[in-house]
Each structure stands twice: as C-alpha cells, then as structure tokens.
Short mmCIF file of C-alpha atoms and ligand atoms in Angstrom, two decimals:
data_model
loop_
_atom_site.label_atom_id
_atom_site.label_comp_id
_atom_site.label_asym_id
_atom_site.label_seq_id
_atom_site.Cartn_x
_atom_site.Cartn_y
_atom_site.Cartn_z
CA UNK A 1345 109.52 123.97 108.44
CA UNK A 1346 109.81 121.60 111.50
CA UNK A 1347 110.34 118.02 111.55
CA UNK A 1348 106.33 116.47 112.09
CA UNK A 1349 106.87 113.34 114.15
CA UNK A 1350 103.12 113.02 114.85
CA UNK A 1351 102.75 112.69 111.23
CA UNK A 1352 105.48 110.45 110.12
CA UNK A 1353 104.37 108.29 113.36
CA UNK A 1354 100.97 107.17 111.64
CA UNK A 1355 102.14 107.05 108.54
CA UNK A 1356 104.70 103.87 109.81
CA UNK A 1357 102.16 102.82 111.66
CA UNK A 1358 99.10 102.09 109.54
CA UNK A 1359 98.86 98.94 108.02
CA UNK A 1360 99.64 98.51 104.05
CA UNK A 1361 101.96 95.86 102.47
CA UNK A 1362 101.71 95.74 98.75
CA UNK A 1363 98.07 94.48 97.36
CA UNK A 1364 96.83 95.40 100.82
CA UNK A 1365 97.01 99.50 100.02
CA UNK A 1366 93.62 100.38 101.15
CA UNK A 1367 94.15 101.44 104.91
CA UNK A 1368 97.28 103.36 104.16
CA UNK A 1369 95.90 105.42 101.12
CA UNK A 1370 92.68 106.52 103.09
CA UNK A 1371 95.24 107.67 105.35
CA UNK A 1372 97.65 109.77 103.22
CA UNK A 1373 94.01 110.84 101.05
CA UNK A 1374 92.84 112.51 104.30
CA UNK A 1375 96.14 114.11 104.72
CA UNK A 1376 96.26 115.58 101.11
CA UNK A 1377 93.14 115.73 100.09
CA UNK A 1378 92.33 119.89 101.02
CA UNK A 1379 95.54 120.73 99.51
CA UNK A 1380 95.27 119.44 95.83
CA UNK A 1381 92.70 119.90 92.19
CA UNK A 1382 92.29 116.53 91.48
CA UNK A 1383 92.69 112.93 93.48
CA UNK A 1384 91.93 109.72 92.20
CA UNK A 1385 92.52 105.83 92.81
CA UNK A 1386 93.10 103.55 89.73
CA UNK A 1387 92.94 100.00 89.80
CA UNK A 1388 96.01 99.06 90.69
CA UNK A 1389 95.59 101.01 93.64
CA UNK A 1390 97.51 104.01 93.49
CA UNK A 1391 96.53 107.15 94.67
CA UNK A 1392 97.04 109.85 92.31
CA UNK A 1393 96.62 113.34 93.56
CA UNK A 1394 97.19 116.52 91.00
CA UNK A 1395 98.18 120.06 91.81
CA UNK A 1396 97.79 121.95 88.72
CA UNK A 1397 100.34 124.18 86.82
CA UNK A 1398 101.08 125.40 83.53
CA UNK A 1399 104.65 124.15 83.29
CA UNK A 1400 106.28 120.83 82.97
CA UNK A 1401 104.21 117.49 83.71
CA UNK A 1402 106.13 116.26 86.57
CA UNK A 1403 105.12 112.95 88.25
CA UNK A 1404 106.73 112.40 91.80
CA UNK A 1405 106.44 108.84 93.36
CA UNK A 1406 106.72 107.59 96.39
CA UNK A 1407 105.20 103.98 97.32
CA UNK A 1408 102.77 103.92 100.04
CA UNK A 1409 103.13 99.13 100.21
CA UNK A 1410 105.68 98.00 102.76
CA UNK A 1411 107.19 94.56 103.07
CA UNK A 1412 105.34 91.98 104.07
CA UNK A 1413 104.62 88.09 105.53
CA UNK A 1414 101.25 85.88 103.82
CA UNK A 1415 99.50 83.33 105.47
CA UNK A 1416 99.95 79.90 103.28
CA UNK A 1417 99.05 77.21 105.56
CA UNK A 1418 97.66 77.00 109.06
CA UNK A 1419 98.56 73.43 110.36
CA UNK A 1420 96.69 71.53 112.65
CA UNK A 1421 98.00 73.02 116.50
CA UNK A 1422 97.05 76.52 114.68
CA UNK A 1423 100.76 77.74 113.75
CA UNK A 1424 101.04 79.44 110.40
CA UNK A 1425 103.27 78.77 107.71
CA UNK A 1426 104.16 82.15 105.16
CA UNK A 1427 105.88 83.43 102.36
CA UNK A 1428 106.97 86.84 101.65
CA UNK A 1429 105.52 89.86 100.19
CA UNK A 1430 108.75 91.63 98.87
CA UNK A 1431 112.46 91.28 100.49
CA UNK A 1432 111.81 89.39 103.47
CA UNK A 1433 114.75 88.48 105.61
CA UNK A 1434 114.77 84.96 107.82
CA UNK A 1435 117.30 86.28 110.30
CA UNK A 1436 115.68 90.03 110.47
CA UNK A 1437 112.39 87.97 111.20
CA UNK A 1438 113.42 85.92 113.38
CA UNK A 1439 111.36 86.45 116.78
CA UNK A 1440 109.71 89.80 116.13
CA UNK A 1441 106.35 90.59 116.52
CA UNK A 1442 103.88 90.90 113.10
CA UNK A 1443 100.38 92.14 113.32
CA UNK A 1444 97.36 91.31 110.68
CA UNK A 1445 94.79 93.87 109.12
CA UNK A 1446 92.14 93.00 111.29
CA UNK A 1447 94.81 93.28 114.75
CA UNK A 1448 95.69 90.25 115.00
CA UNK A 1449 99.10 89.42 116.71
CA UNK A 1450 102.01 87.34 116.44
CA UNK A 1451 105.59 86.54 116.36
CA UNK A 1452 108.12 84.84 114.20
CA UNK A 1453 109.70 81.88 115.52
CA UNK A 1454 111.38 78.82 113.83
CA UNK A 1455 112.04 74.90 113.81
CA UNK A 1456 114.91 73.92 115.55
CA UNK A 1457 117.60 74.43 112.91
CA UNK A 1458 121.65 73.61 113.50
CA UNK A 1459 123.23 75.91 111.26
CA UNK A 1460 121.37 79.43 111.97
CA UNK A 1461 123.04 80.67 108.86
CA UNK A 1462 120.70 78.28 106.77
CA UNK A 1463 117.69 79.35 108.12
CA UNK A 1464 114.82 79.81 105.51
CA UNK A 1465 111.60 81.11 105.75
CA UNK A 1466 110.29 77.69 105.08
CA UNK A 1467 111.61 76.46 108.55
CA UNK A 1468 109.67 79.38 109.74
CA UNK A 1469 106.09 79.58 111.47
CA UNK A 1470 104.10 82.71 112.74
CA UNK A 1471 102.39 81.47 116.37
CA UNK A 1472 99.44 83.21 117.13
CA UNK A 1473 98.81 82.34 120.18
CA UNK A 1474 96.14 79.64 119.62
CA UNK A 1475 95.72 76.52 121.16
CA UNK A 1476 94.38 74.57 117.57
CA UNK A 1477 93.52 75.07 114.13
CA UNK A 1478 89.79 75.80 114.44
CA UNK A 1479 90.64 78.98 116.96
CA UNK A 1480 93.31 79.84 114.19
CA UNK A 1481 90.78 80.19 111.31
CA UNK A 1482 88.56 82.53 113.18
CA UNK A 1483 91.27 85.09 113.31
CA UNK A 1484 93.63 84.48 109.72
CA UNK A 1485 92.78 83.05 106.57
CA UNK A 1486 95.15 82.03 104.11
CA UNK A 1487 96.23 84.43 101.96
CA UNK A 1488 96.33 87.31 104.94
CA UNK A 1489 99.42 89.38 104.72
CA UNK A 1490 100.82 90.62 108.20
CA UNK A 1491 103.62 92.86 108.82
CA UNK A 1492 106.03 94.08 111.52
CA UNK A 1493 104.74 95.15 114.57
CA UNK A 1494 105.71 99.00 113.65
CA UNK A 1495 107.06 100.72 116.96
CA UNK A 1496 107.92 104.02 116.24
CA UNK A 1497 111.31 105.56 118.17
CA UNK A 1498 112.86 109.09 117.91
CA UNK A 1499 115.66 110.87 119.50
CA UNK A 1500 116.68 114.29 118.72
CA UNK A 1501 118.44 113.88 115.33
CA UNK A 1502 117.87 109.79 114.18
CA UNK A 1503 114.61 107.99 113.69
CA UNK A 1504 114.11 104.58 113.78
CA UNK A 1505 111.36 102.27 113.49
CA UNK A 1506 110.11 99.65 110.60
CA UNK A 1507 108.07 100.92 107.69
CA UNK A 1508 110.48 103.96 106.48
CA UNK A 1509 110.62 102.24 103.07
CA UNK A 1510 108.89 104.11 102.09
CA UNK A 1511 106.75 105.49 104.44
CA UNK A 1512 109.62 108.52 104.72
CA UNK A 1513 108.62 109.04 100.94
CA UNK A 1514 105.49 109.42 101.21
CA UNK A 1515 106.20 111.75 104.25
CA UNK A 1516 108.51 114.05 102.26
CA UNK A 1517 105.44 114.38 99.43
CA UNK A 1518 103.12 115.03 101.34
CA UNK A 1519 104.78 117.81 103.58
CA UNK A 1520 105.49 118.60 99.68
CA UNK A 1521 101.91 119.20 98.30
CA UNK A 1522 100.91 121.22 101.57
CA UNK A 1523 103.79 123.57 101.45
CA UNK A 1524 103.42 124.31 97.57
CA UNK A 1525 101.13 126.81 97.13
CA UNK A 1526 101.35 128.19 93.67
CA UNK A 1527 102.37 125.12 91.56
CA UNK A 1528 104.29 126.83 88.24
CA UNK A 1529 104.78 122.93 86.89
CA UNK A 1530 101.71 120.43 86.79
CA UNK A 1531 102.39 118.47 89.67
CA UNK A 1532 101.33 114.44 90.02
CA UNK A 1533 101.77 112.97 93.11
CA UNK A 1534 101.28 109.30 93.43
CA UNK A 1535 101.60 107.42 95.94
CA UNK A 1536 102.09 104.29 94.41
CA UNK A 1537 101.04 100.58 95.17
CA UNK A 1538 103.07 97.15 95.05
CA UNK A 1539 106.57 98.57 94.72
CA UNK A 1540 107.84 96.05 96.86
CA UNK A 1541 106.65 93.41 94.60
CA UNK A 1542 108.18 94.88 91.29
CA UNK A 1543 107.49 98.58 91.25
CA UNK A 1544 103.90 97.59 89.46
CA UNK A 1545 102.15 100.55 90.46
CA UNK A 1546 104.71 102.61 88.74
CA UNK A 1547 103.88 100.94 85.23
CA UNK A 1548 100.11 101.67 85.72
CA UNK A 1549 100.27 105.06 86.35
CA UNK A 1550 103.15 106.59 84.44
CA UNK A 1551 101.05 105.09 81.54
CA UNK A 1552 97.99 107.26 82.90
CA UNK A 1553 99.86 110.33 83.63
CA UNK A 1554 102.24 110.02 80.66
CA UNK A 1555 104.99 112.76 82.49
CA UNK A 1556 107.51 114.70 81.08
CA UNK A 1557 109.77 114.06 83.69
CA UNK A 1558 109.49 111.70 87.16
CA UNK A 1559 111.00 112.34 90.39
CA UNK A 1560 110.62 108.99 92.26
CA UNK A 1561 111.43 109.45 96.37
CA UNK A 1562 112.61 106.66 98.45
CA UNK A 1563 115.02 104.90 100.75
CA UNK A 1564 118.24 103.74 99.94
CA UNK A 1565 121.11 101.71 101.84
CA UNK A 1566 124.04 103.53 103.91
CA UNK A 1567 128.08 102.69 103.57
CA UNK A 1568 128.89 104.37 107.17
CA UNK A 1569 128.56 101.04 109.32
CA UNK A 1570 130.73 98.73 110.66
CA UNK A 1571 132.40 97.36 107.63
CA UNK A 1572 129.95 98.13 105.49
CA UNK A 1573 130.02 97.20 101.89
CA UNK A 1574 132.01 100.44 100.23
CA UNK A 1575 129.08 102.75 99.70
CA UNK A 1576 129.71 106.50 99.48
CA UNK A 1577 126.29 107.49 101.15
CA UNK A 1578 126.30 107.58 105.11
CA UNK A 1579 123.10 109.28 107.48
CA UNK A 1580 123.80 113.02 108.24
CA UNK A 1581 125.34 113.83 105.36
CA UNK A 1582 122.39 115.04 103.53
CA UNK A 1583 119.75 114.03 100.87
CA UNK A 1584 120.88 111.78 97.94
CA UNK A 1585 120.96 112.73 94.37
CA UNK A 1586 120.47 109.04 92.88
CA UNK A 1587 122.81 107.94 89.75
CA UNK A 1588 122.60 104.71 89.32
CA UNK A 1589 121.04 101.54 91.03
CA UNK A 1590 119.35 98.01 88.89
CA UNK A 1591 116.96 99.63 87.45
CA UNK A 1592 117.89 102.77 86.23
CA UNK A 1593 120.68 105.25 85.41
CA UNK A 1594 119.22 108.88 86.61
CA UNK A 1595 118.70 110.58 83.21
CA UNK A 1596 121.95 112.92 83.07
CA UNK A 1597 120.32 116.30 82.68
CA UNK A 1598 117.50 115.90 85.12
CA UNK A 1599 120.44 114.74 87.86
CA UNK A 1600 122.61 117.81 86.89
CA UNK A 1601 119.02 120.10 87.51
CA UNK A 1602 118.55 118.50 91.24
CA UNK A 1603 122.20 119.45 91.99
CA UNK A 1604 122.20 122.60 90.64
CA UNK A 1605 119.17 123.19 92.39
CA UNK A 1606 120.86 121.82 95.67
CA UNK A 1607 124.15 123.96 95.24
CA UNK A 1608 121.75 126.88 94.59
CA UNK A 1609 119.80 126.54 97.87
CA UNK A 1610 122.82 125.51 99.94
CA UNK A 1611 120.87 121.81 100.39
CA UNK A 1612 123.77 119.25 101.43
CA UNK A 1613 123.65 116.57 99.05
CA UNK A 1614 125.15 112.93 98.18
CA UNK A 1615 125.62 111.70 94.86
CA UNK A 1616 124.33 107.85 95.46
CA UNK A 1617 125.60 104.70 92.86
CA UNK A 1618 123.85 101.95 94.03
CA UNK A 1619 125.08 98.39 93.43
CA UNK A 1620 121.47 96.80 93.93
CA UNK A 1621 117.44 97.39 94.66
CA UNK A 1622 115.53 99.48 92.70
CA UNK A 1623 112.83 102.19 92.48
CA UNK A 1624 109.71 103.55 90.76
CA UNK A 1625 111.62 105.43 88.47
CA UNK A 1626 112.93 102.43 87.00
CA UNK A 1627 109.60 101.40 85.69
CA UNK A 1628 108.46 104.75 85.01
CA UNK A 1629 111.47 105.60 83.03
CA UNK A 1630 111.03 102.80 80.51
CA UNK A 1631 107.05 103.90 79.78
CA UNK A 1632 106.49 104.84 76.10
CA UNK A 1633 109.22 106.29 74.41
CA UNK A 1634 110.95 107.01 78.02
CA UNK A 1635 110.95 109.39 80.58
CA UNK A 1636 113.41 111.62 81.96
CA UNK A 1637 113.78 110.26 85.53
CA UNK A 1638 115.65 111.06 88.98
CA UNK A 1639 115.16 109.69 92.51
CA UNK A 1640 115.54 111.65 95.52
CA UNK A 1641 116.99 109.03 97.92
CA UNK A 1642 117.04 108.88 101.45
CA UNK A 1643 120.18 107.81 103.21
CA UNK A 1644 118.73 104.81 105.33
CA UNK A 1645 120.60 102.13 107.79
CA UNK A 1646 119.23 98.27 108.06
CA UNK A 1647 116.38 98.65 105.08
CA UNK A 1648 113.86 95.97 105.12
CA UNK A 1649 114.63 95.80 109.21
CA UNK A 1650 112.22 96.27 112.36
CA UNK A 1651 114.60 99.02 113.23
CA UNK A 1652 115.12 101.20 109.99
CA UNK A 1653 116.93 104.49 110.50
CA UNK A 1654 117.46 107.84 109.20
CA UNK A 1655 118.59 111.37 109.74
CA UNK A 1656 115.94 113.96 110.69
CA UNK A 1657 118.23 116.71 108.79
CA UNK A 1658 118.64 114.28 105.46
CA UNK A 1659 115.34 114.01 105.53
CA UNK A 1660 114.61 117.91 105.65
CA UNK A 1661 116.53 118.12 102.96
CA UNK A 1662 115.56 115.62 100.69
CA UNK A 1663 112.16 117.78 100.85
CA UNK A 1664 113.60 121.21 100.43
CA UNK A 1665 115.48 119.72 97.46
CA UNK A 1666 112.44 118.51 96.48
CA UNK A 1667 110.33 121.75 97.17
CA UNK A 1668 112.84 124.10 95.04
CA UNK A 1669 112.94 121.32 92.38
CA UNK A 1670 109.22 121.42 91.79
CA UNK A 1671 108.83 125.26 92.04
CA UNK A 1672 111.61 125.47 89.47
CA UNK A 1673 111.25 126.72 85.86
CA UNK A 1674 112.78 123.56 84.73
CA UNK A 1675 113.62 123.69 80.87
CA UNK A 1676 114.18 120.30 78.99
CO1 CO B 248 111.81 98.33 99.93
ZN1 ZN B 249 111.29 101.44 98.87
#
C-alpha cells in the first residue's frame, strides 16, 4: 500500500472544528461510503459507518473536529475578539493566518503586551481586514468558529501541516475500511465529533454501538526534541501501542493482542505512557459496564501547532497494525 498524499491533503484541509462537523464528514462519507453496509449520522454528529462481520463488535474511532478559534465580539473598527474551541495556544497563535466556513480570512495578532510570556488569548484579536464594524458583520457573526489556515507540506519521509489531530486518524480508517474486504469481526467505524471539546462524540455513540471492544486512533506527543519532556515515543520509530494517558489505562489484554499482533507481522511498535491529553477511548471505555479499550497512537511533534508533524512510515504502520488487528480472530 502506498502512502496517499492527495488524500490526506483534503482531509487537513477541509474545514471542521468541533460542533462545526458537517463539511468534513460529507467529505470522509464520500470517501467511504462504496466500501461499507451501513452509514449513518446521529445527532451529535458522528458519522458511523458499519462493515459487517460475524465476529467481535469492534468500534474504531477516530475524530474527524479539529481545534478551533470563535468569534465573541466584533468591536467597533471591525477586529474580532475569540475564545477557543479545544487547546488553543496564545503563543502558537500568535500571527498565523485562520480562515472561516464561509472563506473568510484572517490573522492572529495581539495588544501590545510587555511580558510575551503572559500573553492570553484575551489580549488577542483576529483582523479581518475590514475597515469598520458594519463591513465586519457581513462576513462573521458571533459565534463563527475559524481555524488555521491548513497548508499542507511533505517531503519524502515527514509530513507536516496543521489539522493531523486527528485528521491522520481518520486517514488511517479510512485507508482501513477500503482495504478490508472480507470483515471476519463486525466492524464500526466512527468518525467521531467534538473530541476536542471533551471526547463527546465518543459518549454518544459507544452508547449506540454498545462494542465489545474499541480501538480509538489518534495523535499523541513525541519525547525526541530538543529537551523534550522525558517521553519514550520519538517519529520514525513506529506506531504506538497506547498504555496509559488521563483518561484511560489501555485494557491489559486488548494491549497485549495489538503487540502480539505487531511482533507477529514484524510492525515496529512503541509502547506510549502518556503523562497528559486524552482520547476517545477514554469515554468509550467507561460506557455501561465498560469496554475493553486500546488506542493506536500516532507519534506526532508540536500537537495543537500550524506545523504538526509525523512519520510517513509510523503512519503506515499504525494502519497495518490496525489492518491485521481487525482481520484477527480476536478471542476475549
Ligand atoms: Co487534539
Ligand atoms: Zn486528537
């Protein structure tokens, strides 16, 4: 299987931060749509897509909402004032570009401050390029949610580009459901909604689905930087087999299944303890009487960044691990 730039390239690139789904699940539904038995959207938005097999309910997530910035006031010379949709950096926003639904664009800039280090978003405007209110409020309204301009980079091994959490998810499941052809465990792929803001879309659907076991796929941080925080994941080194992070602790026989699996298929593989964030499987883990849950993570540099970056190769991985995983007899 090759590496499909052209696909992860649109998938970073259309709009979606969390409540604001719509754009980005028409997109992946086109993608999926020929290759699965059932798809639906519930009303939290997620996007719920089932291949069917006699085996093992399995429900893999991976969250289609991305970070984002919402309009809350527009003052009189037509700059905007915002607050964040998820984990919004000041200094990561500082002076890059942001784009709305409907095309608008913009950039982040701030009020003179003394002490960069201190900078909040609430010394922080987006400026439209407007010269007064009234010109504003023909473009944005208040509660409009804009995001990072996404600008999408490659070289041969490394991508980079905003958007990868968890657009590289999403990616990995979807390349997932075409290459499966003869699910032997009944497969549930969501893409879910409003991770960012409190993996919400999780709770909705595991309730619907009510799975045996999850697999949740996302991004996590990297320890291989310039003193980094002590981290024993680094890009290149292969997919990540998640143990721990806030919200969960990988249920013990499901992890030791992924890495037998790995070892099995000569996959290269990390074993990831992560001091913070979260994922899916945190909420989906706790529905009912609990379920069995794992992540597949994806070794990722500067998360919640402009410039996010991963390993082509980890990423390969993380969906042939994910691949033999599904198409395994898995006993529990
Ligand atoms: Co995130
Ligand atoms: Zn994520």
């Amino acid at each position: 299987m090759e590496f499909n730039s052209k696909l992860l390239e649109e998938l970073v690139k259309t709009y979606g931060p969390s409540g604001n789904e719509t754009r980005i699940c028409n997109y992946i539904k086109g993608q999926i749509e020929n290759y699965v038995d059932e798809i639906i959207i519930d009303s939290l938005g997620n996007l719920i897509a089932r291949k069917k097999g006699n085996g093992k309910k399995i429900m893999i997530a991976a969250h289609m909402d991305q970070i984002g910035l919402m309009v809350t006031d527009i003052d009189d010379n037509g700059f905007l004032r915002f607050t964040n949709i998820g984990g919004v950096s000041p200094l990561v926003s500082l002076h890059q570009h942001v784009i709305f639904e409907n095309g608008v664009l913009g950039i982040i800039a701030k009020e003179p401050v003394e002490d960069i280090s201190k900078l909040r978003l609430s010394n922080m405007y987006i400026d439209i390029g407007v010269k007064d209110k009234k010109e504003a409020e023909s473009l944005v309204n208040i509660g409009d949610v804009c995001v990072y301009l996404p600008h999408y980079c490659e070289n041969e091994n490394t991508v980079f580009t905003s958007a990868l959490d968890d657009r590289i998810g999403c990616y990995i499941a979807i390349e997932a459901i075409k290459a499966i052809e003869n699910p032997i465990n009944d497969l549930y792929f969501v893409f879910t909604a409003q991770e960012e803001v409190g993996t919400r879309g999780a709770k909705t659907s595991a309730y619907r689905i009510d799975p045996d076991i999850c697999i949740s796929i996302d991004v996590t941080g990297s320890g291989d930087t310039p003193k980094a925080k002590t981290f024993a994941v680094g890009l290149g080194k292969g997919t990540a087999i998640k143990v721990k992070d806030q919200s969960i602790l990988t249920h013990p026989k499901l992890r030791n299944i992924m890495i037998e699996v790995a070892k099995n298929n000569n996959i290269p593989y990390q074993l990831e303890v992560l001091e913070y964030g979260g994922t899916d499987s945190g909420a989906v883990h706790l529905t009912k009487e609990g379920v069995p849950s794992g992540v597949i993570s994806i070794p990722t540099r500067y998360v919640h960044s402009t410039t996010e970056m991963v390993s082509k190769n980890d990423v390969m991985n993380s969906l042939k691990l994910l691949i033999k995983l599904l198409e395994h007899n898995i006993e529990f």
